[in-house]
Short mmCIF file of C-alpha atoms in Angstrom, two decimals:
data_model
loop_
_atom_site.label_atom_id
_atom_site.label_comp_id
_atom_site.label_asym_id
_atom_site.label_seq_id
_atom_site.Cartn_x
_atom_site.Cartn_y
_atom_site.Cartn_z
CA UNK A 28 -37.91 33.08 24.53
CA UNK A 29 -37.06 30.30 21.84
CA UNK A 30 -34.21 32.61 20.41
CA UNK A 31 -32.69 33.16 23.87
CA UNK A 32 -32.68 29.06 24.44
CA UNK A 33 -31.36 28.88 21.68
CA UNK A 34 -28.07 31.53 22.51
CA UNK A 35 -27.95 29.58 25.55
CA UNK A 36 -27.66 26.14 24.47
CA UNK A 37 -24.70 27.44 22.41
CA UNK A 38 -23.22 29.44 25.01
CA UNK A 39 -22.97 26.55 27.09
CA UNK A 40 -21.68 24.53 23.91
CA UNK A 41 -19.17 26.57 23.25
CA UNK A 42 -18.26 26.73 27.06
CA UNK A 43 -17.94 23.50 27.33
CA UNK A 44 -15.60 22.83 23.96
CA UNK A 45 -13.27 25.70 25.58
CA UNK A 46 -13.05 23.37 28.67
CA UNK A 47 -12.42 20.60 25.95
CA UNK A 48 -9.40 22.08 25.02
CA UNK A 49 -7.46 22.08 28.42
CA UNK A 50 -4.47 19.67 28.01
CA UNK A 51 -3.90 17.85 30.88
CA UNK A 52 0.29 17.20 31.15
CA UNK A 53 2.79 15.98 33.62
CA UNK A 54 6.42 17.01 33.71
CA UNK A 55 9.75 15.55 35.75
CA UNK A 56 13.13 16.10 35.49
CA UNK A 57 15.74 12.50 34.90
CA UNK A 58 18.60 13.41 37.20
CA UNK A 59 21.18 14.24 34.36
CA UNK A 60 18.32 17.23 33.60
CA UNK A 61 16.34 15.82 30.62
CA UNK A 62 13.03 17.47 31.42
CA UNK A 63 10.12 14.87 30.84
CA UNK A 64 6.33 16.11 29.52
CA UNK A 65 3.68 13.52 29.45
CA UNK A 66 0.15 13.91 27.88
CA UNK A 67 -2.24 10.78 28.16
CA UNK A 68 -4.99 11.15 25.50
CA UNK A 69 -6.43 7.26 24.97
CA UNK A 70 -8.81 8.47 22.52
CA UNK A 71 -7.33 7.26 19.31
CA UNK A 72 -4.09 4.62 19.48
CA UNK A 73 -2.07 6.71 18.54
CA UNK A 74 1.27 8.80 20.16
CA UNK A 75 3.85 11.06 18.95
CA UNK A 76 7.12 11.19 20.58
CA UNK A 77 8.97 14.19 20.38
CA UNK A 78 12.91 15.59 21.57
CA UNK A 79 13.04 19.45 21.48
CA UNK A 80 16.88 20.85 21.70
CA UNK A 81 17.63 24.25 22.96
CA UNK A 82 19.81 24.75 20.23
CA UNK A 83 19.58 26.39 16.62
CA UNK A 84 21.27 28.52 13.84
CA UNK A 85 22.10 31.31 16.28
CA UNK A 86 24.39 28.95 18.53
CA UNK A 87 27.49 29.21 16.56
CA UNK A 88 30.60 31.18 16.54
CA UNK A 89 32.19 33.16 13.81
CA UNK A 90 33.19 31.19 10.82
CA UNK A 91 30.91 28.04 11.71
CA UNK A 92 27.24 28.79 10.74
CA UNK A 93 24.35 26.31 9.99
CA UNK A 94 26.08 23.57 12.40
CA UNK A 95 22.38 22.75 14.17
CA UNK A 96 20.74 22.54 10.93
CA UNK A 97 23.50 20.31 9.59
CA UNK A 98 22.83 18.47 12.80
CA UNK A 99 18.86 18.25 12.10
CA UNK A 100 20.16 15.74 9.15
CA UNK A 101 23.51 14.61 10.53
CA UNK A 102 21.46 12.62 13.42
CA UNK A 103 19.86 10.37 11.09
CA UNK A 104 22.83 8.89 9.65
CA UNK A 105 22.57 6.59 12.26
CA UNK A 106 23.28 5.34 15.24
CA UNK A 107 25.20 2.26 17.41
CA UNK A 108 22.34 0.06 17.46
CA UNK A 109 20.76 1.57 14.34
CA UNK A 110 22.52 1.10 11.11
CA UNK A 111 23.59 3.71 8.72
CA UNK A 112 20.46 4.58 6.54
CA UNK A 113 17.85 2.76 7.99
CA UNK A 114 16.38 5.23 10.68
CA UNK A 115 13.50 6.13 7.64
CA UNK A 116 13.35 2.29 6.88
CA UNK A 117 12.47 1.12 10.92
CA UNK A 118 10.21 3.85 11.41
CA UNK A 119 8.19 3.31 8.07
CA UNK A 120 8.53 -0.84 8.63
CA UNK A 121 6.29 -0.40 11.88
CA UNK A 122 3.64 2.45 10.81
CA UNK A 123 4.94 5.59 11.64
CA UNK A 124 6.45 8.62 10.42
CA UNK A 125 8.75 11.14 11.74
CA UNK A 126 10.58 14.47 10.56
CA UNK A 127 12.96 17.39 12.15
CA UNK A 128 12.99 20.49 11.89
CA UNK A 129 15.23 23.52 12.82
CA UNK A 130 14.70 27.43 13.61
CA UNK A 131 17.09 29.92 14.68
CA UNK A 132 16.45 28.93 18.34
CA UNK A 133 15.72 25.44 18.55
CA UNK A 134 15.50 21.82 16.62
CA UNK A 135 12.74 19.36 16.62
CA UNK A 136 12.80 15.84 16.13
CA UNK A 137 9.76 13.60 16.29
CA UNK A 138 8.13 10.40 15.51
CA UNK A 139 4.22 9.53 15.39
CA UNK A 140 4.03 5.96 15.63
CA UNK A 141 0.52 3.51 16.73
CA UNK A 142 0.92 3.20 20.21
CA UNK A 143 1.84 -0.26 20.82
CA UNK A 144 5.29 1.09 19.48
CA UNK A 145 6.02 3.84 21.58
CA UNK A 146 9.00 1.58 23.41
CA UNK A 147 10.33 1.91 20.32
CA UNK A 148 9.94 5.19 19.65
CA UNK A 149 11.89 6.33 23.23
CA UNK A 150 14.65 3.44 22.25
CA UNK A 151 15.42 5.69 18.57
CA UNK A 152 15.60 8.77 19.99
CA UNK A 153 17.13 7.89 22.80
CA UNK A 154 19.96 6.26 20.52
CA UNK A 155 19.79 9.31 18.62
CA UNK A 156 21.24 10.94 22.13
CA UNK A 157 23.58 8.80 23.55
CA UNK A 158 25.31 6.94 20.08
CA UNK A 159 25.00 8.86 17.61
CA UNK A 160 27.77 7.79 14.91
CA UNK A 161 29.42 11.04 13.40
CA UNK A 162 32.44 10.28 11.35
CA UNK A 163 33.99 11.61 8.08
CA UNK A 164 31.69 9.74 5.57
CA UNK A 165 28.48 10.93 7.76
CA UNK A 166 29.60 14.43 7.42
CA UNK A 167 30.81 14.65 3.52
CA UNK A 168 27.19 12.88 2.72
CA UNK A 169 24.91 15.19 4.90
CA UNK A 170 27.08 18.32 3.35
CA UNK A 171 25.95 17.44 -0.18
CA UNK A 172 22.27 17.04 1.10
CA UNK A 173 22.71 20.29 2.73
CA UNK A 174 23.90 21.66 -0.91
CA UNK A 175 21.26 20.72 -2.58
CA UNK A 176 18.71 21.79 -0.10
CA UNK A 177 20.18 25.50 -0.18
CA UNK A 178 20.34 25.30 -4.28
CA UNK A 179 16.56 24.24 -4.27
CA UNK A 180 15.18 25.75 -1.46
CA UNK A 181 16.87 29.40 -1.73
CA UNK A 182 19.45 29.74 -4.56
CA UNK A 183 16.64 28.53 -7.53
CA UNK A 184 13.63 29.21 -5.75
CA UNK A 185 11.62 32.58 -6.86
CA UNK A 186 12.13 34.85 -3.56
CA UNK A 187 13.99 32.56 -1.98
CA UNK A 188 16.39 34.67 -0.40
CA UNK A 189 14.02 37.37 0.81
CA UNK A 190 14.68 36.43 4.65
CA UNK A 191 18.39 36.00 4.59
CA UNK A 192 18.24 39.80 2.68
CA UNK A 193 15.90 40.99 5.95
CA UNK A 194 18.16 39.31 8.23
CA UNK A 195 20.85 40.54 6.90
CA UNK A 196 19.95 44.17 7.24
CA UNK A 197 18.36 44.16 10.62
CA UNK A 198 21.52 42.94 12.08
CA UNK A 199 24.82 43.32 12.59
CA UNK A 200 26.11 41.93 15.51
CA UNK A 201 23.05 39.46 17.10
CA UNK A 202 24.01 36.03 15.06
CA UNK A 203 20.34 36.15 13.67
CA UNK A 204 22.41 38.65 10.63
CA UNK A 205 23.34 34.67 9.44
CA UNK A 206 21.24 32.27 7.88
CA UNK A 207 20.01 29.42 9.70
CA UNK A 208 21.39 27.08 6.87
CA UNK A 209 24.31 28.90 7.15
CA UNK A 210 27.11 29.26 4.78
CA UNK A 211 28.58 26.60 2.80
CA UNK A 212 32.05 27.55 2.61
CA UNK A 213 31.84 27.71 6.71
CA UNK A 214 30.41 23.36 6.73
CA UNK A 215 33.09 22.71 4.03
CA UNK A 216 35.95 23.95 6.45
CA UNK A 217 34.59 22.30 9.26
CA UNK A 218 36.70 19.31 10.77
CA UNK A 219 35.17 16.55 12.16
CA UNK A 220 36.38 17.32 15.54
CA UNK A 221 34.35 20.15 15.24
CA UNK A 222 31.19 18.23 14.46
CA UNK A 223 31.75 16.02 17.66
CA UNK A 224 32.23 19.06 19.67
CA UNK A 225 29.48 20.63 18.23
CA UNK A 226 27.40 17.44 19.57
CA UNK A 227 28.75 16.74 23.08
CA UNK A 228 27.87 20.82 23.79
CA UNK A 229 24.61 21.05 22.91
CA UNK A 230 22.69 17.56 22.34
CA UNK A 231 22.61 16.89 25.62
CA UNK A 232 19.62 15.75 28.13
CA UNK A 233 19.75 18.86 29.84
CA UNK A 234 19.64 20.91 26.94
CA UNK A 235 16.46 19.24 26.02
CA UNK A 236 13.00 18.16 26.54
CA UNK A 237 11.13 14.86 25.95
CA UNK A 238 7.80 14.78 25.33
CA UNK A 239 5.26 11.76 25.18
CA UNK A 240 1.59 12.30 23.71
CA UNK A 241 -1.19 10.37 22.66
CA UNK A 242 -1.93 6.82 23.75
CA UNK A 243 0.18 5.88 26.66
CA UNK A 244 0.26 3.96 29.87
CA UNK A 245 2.03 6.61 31.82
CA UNK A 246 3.41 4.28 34.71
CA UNK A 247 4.71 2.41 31.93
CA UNK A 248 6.13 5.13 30.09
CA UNK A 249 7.69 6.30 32.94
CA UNK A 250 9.89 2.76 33.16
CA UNK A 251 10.67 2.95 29.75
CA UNK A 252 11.83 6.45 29.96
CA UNK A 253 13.92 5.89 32.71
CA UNK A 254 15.45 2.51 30.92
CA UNK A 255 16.58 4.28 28.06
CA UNK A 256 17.47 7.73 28.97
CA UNK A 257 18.54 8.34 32.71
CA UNK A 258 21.97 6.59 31.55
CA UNK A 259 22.87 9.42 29.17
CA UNK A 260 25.39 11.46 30.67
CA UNK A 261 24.77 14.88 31.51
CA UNK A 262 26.44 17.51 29.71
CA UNK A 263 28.21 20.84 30.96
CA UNK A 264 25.93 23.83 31.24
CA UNK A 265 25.12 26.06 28.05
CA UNK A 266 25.86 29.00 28.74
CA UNK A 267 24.65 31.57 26.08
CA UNK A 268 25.52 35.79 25.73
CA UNK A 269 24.62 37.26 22.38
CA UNK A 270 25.73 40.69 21.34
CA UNK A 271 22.34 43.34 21.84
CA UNK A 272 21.76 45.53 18.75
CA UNK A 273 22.09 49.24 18.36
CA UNK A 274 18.49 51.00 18.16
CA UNK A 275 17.45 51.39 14.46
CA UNK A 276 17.11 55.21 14.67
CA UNK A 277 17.13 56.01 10.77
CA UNK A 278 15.62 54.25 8.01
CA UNK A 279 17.89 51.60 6.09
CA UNK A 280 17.15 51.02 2.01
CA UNK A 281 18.93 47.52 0.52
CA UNK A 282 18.71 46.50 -2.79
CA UNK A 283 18.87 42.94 -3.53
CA UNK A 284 18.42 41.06 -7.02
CA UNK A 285 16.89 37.70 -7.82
CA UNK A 286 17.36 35.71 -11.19
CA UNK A 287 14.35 33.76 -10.17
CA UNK A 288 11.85 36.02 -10.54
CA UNK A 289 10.09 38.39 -12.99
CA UNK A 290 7.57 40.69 -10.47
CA UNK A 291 10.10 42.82 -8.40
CA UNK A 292 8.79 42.83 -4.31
CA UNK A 293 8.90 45.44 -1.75
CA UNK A 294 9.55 44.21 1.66
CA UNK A 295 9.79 46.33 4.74
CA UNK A 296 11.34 45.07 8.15
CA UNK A 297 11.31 46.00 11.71
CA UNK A 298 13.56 44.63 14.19
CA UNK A 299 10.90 43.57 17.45
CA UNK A 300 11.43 41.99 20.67
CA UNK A 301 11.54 38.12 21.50
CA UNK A 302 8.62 36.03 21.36
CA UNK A 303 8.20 35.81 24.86
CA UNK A 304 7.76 39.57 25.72
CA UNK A 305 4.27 40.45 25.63
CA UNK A 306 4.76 42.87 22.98
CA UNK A 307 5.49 40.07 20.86
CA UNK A 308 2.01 38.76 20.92
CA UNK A 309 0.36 42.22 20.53
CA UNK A 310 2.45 42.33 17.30
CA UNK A 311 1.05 39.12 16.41
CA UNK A 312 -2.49 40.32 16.62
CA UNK A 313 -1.50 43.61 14.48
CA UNK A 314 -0.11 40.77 11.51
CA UNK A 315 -3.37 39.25 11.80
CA UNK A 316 -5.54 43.10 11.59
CA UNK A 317 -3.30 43.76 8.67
CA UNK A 318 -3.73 41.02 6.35
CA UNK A 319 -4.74 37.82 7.40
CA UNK A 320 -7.61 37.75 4.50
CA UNK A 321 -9.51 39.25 2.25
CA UNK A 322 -10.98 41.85 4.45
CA UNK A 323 -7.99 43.02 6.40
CA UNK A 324 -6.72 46.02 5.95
CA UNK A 325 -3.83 46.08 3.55
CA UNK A 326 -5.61 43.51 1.38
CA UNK A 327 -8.68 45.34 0.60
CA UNK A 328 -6.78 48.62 -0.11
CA UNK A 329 -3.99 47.37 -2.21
CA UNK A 330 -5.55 44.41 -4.02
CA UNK A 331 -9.19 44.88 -4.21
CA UNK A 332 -9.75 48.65 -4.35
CA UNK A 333 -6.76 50.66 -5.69
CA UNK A 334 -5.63 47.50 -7.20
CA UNK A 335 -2.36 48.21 -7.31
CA UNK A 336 -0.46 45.24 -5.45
CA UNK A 337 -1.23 41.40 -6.38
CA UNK A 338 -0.24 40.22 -2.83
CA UNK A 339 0.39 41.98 0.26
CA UNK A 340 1.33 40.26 3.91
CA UNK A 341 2.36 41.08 7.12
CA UNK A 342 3.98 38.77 9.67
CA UNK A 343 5.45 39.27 13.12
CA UNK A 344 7.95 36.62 12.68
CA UNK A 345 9.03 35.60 15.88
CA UNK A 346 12.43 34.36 17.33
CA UNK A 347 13.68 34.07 21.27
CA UNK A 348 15.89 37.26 21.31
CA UNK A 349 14.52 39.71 18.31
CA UNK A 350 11.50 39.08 16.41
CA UNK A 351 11.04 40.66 12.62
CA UNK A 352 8.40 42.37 11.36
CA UNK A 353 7.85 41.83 7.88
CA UNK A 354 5.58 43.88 5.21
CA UNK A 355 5.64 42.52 1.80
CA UNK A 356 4.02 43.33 -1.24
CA UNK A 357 4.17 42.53 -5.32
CA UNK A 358 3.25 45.16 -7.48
CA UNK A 359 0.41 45.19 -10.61
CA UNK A 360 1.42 46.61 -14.01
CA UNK A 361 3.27 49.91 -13.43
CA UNK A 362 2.67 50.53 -9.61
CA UNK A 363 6.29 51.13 -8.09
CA UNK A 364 7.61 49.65 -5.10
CA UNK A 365 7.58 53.43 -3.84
CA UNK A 366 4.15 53.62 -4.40
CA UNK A 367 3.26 50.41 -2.50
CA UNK A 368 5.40 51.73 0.06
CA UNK A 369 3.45 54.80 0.75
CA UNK A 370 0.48 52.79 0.69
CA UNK A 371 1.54 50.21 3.42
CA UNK A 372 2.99 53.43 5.63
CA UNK A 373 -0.34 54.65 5.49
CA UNK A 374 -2.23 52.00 7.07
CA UNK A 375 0.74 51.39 9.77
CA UNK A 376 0.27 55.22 11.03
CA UNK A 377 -3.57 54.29 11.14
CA UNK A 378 -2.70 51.87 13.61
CA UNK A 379 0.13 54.28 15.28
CA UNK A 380 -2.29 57.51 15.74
CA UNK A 381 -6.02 55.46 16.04
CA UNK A 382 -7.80 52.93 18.09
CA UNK A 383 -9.17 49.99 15.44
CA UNK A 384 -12.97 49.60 15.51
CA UNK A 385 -14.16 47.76 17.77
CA UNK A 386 -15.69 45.10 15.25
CA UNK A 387 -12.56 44.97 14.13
CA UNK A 388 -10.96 44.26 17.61
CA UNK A 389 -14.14 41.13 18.26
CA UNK A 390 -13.09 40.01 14.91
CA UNK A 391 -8.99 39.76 16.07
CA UNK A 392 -10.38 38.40 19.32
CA UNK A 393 -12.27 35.24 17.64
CA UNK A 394 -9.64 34.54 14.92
CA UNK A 395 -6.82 34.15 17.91
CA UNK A 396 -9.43 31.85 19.69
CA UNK A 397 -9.83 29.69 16.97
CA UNK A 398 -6.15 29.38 16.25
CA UNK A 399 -5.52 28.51 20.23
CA UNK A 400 -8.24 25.24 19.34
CA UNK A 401 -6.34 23.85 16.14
CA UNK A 402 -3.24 24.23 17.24
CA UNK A 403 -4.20 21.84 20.06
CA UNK A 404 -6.26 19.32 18.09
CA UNK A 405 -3.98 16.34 17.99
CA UNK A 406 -1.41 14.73 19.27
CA UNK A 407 1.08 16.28 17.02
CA UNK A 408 0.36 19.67 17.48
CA UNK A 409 0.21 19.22 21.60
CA UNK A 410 3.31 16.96 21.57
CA UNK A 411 4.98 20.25 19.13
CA UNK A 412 2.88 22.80 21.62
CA UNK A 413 4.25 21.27 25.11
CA UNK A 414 7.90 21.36 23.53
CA UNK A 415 8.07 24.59 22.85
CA UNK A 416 6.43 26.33 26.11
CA UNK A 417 8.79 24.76 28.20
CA UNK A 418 12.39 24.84 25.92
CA UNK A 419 11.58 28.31 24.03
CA UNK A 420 9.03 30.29 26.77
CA UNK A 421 10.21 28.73 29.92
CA UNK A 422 6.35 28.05 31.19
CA UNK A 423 4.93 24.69 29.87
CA UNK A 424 1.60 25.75 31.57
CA UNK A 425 1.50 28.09 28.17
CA UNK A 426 -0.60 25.27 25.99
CA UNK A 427 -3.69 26.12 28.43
CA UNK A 428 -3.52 29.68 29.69
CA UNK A 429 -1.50 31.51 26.20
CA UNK A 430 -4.89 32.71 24.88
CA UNK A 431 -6.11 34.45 28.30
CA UNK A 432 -2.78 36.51 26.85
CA UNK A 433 -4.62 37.53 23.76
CA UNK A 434 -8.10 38.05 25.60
CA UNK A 435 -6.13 40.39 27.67
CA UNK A 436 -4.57 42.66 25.04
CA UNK A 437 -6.89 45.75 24.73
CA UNK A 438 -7.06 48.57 21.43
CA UNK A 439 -5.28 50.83 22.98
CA UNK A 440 -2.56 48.25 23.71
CA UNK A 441 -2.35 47.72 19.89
CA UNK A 442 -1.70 51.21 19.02
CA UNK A 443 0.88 52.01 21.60
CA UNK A 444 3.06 49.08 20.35
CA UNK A 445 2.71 49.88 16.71
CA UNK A 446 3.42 53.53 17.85
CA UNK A 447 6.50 51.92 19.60
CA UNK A 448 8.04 50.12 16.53
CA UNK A 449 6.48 50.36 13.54
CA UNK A 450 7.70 53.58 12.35
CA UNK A 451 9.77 54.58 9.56
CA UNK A 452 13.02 55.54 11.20
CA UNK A 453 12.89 52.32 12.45
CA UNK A 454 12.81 49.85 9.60
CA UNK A 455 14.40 48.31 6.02
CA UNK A 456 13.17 48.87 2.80
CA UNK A 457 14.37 46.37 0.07
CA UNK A 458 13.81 46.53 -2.91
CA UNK A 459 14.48 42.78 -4.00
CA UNK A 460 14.22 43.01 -7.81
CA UNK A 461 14.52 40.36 -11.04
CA UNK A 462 18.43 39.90 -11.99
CA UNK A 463 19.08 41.87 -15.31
CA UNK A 464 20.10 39.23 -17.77
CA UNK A 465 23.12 40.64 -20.19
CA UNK A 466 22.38 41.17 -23.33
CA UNK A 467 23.14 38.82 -26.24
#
């Protein structure tokens, strides 16, 4: 009887930190389309303001790549009402902190400040939309930034050009065959008429989404919001029609060579569908069976019992209109990439032609339920969470009801969508190997 308090008392705990987690949210539209997310959480005095921009290193044309991520630092320069290198100075001056980021799909700007500066908060990023300066000095600066970033980041970094290699491969007409950071000689011939254009397209209220979380007085907010923002003009539509890719029908080998590193890599790559098709997140689970620690699947076979790999991953790496699905693994002493190819194959066409245990599929089932709770446990992460559902997945209701999604997804779900596109005629093999040095 004790023992069976005892499950109860936790049931009911755990029960009631589920109902915990619900984020409670309201969302308008200004009426030149900025779409407006509020979260009121008064529990610490704290709020992060965030602008999410449907627009990333796939919105480009030929000849032009990298212009949003040369945007991510181009709209700090500065502003009309904010001078020319103090955006970092203001926020730091009154106790916050900010940062942007950009993916293939989107950027992200944001700003966590105490709360009793969240007017201005909505004033800087609302400057940051409607007078931004971008002139010739702006530009030539950020474009050295951007050079050093790309030396540091990919061209001297060991593996640092494994993803632009995948890309590469897995397509040839969707702009996702690009990097994100794009390519320099494309920013160098850039004109600054360009830039502008570049600007007035796609950083635009209704191209966005504004989102408010933490600390707030939300009939406040609300004024403030409207004070600064409803004035920005709305832009034109954006309209966007990328090429679809042939079907990968026959496997695809690539050889690519690194002077950064020593240990050659094996990476295989299937092209998979956007992360909002269901698929997607059965994929995500399969990443997770395969070798999210030291018990998964790949990890116990290639590092701990045949010893034969030093690391091994797998990650459904996903994007709006393809997703990639990436196998990686660094070899031990003589082990070839072939043989650490045959050894990943063979736990993919486990998956393919078997149902995983059962313990295996509780296990899955409690990892994705923890992840759903941290990625909601702060203002940050809901301001980041609430962004997303609504610019990238079209449903901002996602933040609450995303893990009934991964309750829902069954064993026999996760072997017909490995079955579907994990199998050999369907993927890349590089070889990404240590640049031979010429001899003396």
């Amino acid at each position: 009887m004790k023992q069976k308090l005892v499950t109860a008392f936790a049931l009911l705990f755990i029960a009631g930190l589920t109902g915990a987690q619900e984020v409670a949210y309201e969302e308008y539209d200004l009426d030149n389309g900025l779409h407006v997310i509020l979260h009121k959480d008064n529990t610490a005095p704290v709020v992060s303001t965030a602008v999410m921009y449907h627009v990333g290193g796939k919105d480009r044309t030929e000849g032009r790549t990298g212009f949003a991520h040369f945007f991510e630092h181009l709209l700090f320069e500065g502003t009309k009402n904010i001078e020319r290198g103090k955006w970092f100075e203001i926020v730091s001056s009154n106790g916050g902190t900010n940062n942007a980021n950009t993916t293939n799909d989107r950027t992200f700007y944001y700003e966590v400040f105490p709360s009793n500066n969240l007017k201005l908060a909505l004033w800087m990023e609302s400057e940051r939309m409607l007078h931004p300066v971008i002139n010739q000095n702006g530009v030539d600066t950020q474009n050295e930034v951007i050079k050093e970033e790309k030396r540091s980041r990919y061209d001297n970094s060991p593996y640092g050009k494994i993803l632009f290699t995948v890309s590469e491969n897995l397509f040839k007409k969707h702009p996702y065959k690009d990097p994100n950071i794009g390519y320099m000689k494309d920013l160098d011939a850039a004109s600054l008429d360009e830039f502008i254009a570049y600007k007035e397209k796609y950083y635009v209220p209704n191209n966005a989404a504004l989102v408010v979380a933490g600390d707030i007085d939300t009939e406040q907010t609300k004024k403030w919001i409207s004070e600064y923002f409803a004035a920005v003009p709305k832009g034109a539509d954006v309209v966007k029609d990328y090429p679809l890719e042939d079907p990968i029908t026959k496997e695809i080998k690539a050889k690519t060579y690194d002077a950064n590193i020593q240990i050659p890599a094996t990476i295989i790559g299937y092209r998979t569908p956007g992360f909002k098709n269901r698929d997607a997140y059965v994929l995500n689970m399969l990443s997770t069976y395969l070798s999210d620690g030291p018990t998964s699947k790949l990890y116990k076979k290639m590092v701990d019992d045949q010893k034969e790999a030093l690391q091994v991953g797998a990650i459904n790496l996903g994007q709006e209109d393809y997703s990639m699905y990436l196998v990686f693994a660094l070899p031990v002493g003589q082990t070839t990439l072939g043989q650490l190819n045959t050894s990943i194959e063979e736990e993919i066409e486990k998956v393919r032609t078997s149902l995983i245990s059962e313990n295996d599929y509780k296990k899955l089932q409690n990892k994705f339920e923890n992840k759903f709770v941290n990625s909601n446990s702060n203002v940050e992460g809901i301001a980041n969470s609430l962004a997303t559902n609504y610019i990238l997945y079209g449903d901002t209701s996602l933040i609450n009801k995303e893990i009934e999604i991964y309750r829902s997804i069954t064993r026999e779900e996760i072997m017909e969508v490995a079955n579907t596109y994990l199998k050999p005629n369907q993927r890349v093999v590089i070889d990404y190997l240590p640049e031979e040095k010429p001899a003396n």
